[in-house]
mmCIF file of C-alpha atoms and ligand atoms in Angstrom:
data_model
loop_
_atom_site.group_PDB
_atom_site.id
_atom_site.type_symbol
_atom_site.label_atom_id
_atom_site.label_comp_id
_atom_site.label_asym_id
_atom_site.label_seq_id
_atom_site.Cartn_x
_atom_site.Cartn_y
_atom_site.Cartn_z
ATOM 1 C CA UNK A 277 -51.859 -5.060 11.541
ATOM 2 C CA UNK A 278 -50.998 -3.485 8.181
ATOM 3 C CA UNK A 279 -51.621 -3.710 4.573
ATOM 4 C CA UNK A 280 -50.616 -6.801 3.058
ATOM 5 C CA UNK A 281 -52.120 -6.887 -0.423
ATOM 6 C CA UNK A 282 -55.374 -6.061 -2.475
ATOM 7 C CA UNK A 283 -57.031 -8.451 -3.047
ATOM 8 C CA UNK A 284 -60.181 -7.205 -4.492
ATOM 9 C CA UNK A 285 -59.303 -3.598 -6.394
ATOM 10 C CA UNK A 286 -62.028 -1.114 -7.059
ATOM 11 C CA UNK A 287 -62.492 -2.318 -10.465
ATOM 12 C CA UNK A 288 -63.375 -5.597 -9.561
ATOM 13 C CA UNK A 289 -65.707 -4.883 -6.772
ATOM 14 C CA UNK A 290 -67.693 -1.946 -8.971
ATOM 15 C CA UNK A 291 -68.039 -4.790 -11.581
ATOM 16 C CA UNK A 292 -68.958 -7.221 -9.090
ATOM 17 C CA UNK A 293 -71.339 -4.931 -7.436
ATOM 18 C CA UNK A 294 -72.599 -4.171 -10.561
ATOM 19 C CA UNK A 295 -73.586 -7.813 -11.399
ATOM 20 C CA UNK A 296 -75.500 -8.275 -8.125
ATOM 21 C CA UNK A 297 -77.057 -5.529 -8.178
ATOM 22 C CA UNK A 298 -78.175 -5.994 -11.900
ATOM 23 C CA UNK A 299 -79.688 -9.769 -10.419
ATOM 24 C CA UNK A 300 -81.364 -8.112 -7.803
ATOM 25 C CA UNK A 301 -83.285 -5.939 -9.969
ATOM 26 C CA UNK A 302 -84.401 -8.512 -12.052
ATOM 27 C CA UNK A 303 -85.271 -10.610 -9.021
ATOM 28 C CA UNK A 304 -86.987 -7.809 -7.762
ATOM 29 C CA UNK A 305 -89.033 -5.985 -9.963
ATOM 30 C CA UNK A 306 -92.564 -6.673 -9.299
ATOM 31 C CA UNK A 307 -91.575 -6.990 -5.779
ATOM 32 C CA UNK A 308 -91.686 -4.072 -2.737
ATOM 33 C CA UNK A 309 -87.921 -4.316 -2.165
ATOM 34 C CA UNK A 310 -86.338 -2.906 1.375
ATOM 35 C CA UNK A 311 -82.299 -3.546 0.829
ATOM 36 C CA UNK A 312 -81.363 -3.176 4.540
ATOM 37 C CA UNK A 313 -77.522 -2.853 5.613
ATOM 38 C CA UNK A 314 -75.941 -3.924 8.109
ATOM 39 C CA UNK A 315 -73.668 -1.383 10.514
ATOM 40 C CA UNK A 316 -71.458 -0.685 10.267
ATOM 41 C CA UNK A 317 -69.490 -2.237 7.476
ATOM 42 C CA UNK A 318 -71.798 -2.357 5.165
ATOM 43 C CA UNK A 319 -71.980 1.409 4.453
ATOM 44 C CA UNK A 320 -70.180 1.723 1.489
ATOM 45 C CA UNK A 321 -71.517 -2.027 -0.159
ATOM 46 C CA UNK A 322 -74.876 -0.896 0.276
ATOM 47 C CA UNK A 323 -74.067 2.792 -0.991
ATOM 48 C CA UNK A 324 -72.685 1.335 -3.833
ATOM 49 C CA UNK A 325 -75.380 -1.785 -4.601
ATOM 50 C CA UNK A 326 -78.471 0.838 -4.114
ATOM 51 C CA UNK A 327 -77.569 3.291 -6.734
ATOM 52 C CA UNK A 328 -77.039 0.553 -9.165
ATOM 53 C CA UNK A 329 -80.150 -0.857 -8.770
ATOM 54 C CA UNK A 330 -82.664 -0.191 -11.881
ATOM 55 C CA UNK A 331 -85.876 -0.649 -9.619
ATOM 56 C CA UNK A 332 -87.296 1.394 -7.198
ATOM 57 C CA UNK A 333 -86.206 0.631 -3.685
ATOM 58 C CA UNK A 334 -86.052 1.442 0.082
ATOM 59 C CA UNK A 335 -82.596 1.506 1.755
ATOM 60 C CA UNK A 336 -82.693 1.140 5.789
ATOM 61 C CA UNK A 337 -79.826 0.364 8.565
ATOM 62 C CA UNK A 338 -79.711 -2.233 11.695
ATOM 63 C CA UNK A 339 -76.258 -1.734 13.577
ATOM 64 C CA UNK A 340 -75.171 -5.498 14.708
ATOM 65 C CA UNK A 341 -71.740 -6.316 16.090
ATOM 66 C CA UNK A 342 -70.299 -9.152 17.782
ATOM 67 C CA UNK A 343 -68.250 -8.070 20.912
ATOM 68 C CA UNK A 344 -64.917 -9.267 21.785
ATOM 69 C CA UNK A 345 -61.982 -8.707 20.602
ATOM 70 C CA UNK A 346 -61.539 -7.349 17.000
ATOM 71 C CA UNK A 347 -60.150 -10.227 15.119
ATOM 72 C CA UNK A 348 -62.507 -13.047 16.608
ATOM 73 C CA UNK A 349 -65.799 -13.545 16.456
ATOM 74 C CA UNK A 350 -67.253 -13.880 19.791
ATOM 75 C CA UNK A 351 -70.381 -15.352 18.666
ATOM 76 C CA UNK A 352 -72.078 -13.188 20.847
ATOM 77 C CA UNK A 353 -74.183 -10.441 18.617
ATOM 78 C CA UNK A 354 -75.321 -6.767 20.135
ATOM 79 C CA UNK A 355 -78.298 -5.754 18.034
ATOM 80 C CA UNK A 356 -77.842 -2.159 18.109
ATOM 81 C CA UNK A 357 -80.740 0.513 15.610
ATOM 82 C CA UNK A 358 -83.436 -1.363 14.284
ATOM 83 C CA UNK A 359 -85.123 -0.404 11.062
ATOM 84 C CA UNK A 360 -87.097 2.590 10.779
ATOM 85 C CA UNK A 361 -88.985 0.983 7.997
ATOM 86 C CA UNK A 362 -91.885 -0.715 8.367
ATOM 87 C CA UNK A 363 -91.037 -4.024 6.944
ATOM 88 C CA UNK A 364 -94.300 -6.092 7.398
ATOM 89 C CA UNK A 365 -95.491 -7.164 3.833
ATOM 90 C CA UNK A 366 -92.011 -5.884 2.771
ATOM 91 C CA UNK A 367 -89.504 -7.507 0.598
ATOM 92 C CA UNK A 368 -86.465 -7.379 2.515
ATOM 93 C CA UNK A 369 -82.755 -8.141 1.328
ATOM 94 C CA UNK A 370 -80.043 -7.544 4.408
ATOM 95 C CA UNK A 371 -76.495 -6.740 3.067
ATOM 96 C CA UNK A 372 -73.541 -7.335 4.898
ATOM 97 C CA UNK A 373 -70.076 -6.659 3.534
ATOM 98 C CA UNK A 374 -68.849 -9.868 5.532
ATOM 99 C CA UNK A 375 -70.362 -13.390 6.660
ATOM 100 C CA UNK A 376 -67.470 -15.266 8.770
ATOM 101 C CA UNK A 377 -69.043 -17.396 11.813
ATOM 102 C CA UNK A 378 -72.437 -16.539 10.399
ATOM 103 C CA UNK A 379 -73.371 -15.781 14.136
ATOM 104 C CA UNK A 380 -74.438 -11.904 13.272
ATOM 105 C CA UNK A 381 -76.788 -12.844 10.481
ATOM 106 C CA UNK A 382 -78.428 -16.131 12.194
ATOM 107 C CA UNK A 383 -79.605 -13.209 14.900
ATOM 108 C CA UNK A 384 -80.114 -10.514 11.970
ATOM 109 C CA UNK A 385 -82.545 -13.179 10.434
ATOM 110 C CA UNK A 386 -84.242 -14.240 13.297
ATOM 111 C CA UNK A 387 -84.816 -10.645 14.531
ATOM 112 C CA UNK A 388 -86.750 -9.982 11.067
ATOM 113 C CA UNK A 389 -88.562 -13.307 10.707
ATOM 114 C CA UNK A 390 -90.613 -11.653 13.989
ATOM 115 C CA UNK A 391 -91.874 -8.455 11.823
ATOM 116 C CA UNK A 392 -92.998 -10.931 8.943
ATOM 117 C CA UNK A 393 -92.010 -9.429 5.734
ATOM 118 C CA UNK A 394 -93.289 -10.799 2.537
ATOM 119 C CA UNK A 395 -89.616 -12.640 2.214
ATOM 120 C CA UNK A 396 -86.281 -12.224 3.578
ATOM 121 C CA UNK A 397 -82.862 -12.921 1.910
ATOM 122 C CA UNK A 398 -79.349 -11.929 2.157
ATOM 123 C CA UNK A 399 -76.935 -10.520 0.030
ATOM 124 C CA UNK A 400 -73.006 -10.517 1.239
ATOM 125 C CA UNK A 401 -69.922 -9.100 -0.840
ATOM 126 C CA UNK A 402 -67.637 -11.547 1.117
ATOM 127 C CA UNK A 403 -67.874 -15.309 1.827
ATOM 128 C CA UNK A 404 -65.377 -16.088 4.526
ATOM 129 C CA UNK A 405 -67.506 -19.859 4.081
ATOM 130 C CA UNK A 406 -64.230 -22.021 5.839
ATOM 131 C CA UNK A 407 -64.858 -20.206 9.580
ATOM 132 C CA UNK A 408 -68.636 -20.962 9.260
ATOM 133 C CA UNK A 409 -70.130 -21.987 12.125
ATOM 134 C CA UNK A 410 -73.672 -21.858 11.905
ATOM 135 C CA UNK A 411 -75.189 -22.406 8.597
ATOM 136 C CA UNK A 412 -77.190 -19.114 6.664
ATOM 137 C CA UNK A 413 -78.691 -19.530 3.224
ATOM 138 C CA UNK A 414 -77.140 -17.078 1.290
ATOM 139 C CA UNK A 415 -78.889 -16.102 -1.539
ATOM 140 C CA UNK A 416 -76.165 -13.263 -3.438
ATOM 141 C CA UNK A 417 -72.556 -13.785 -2.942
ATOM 142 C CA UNK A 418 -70.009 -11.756 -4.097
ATOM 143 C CA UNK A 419 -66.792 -13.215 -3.399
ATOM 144 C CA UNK A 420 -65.865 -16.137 -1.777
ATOM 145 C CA UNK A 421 -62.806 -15.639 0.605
ATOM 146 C CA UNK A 422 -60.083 -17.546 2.161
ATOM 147 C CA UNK A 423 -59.519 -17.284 5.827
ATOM 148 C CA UNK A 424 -57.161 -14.187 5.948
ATOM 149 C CA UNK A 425 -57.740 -10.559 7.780
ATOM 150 C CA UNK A 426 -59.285 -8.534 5.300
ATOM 151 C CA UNK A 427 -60.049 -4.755 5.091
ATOM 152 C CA UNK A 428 -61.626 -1.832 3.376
ATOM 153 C CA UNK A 429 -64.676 -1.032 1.097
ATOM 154 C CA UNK A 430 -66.666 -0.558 4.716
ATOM 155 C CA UNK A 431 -64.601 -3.446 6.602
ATOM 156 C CA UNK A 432 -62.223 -2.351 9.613
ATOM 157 C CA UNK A 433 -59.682 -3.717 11.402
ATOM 158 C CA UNK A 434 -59.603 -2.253 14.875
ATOM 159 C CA UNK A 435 -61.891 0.948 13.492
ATOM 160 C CA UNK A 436 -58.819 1.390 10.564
ATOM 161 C CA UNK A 437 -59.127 0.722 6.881
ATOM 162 C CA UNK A 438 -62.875 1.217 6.453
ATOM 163 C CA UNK A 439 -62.337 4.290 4.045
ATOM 164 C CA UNK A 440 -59.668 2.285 1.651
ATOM 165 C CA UNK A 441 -61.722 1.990 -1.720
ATOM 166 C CA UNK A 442 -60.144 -1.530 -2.427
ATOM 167 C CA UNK A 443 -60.439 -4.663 -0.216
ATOM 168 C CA UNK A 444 -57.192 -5.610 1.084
ATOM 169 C CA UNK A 445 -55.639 -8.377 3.184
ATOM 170 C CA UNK A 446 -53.644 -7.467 6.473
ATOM 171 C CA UNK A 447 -50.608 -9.064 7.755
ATOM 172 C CA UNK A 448 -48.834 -8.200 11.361
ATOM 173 C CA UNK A 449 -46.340 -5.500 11.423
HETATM 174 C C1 PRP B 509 -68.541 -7.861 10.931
HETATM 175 C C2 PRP B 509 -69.360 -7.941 9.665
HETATM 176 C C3 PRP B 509 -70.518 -8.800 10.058
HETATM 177 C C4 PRP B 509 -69.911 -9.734 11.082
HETATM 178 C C5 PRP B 509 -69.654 -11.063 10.464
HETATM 179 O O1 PRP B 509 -69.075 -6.899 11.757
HETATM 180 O O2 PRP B 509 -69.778 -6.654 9.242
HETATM 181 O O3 PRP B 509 -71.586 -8.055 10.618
HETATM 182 O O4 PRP B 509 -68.670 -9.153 11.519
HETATM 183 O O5 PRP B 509 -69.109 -11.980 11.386
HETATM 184 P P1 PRP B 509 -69.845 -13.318 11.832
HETATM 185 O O6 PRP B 509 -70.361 -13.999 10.588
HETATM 186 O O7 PRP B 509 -68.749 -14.096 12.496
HETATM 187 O O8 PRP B 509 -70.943 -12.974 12.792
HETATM 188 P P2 PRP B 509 -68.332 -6.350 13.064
HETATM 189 O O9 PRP B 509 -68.805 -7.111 14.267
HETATM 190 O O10 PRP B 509 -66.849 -6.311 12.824
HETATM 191 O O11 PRP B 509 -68.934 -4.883 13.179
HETATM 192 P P3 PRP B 509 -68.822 -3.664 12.111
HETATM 193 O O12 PRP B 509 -69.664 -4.042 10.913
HETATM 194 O O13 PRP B 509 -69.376 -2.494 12.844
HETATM 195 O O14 PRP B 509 -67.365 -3.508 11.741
#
């Protein structure tokens, strides 16, 4: 695959991220917040959305991938690190940098629900809503996406692309 077009430039994603990130502290700020990111495409989204937050908070990884090959969901899910934070009690906020099937963050959610934080929600850049196949309350969304390969700002194709500062669509050689 290769580089079709941007779709999302870095301008537009550091204002976007801005504006979540800008609800989430207002959401947020009597609460104890843990924003927890998802590996690993959500390095660089979570990066980004922590430092703009104006309220104190904890930033923690999970590693969750769905196996297969890299194009397709396989709706199976490999949990891989688990939080080092203690999240009992915790206000806890997973970002992901991509929601497609919905599959990864049905397992994400039900892992957590087990270490009972004081509430759970879930903040994704991209809303790839038309492959949904298992429905996930979202509760920050930062773009809603048609059904086309996209890459960069954390996302890969094939391990390639993750280090592009703009999201882009692919297209085949
Ligand atoms: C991507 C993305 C989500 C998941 C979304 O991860 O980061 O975790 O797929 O797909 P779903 O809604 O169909 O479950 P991927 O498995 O590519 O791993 P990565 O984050 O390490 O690239």
């Amino acid at each position: 695959m290769k580089i079709d077009k941007v779709l999302y430039s870095r301008d537009e994603i550091e204002a976007k991220v801005k504006e979540l990130a800008d609800r989430i502290s207002v959401d947020y700020k009597e609460k104890e917040l843990v924003a927890v990111g998802v590996l690993k495409g959500a390095f660089v989204f979570v990066s980004d959305l922590a430092r703009k937050l104006s309220i104190p908070a904890m930033v923690d990884f999970i590693a969750a991938s769905s196996y297969g090959d890299s194009v397709v969901s396989s709706g199976h899910v490999l949990l891989g690190k688990k939080p080092a934070v203690d999240v009992k009690g915790k206000d806890v906020l997973i970002v992901e940098d991509i929601i497609d099937t919905g599959e990864t963050l049905k397992e994400i959610i039900e892992e957590f629900l087990k270490d009972k934080p004081a509430s759970l929600k879930i903040c994704v850049l991209l809303d790839k809503r038309e492959r949904r196949k298992v429905e996930v309350a979202l509760d920050y969304i930062g773009f809603v996406i048609p059904n086309v390969f996209v890459a960069g700002y954390g996302i890969d194709w094939a391990e390639r692309f993750r280090n592009l500062p703009d999201i882009v669509s692919l297209c085949e050689e």
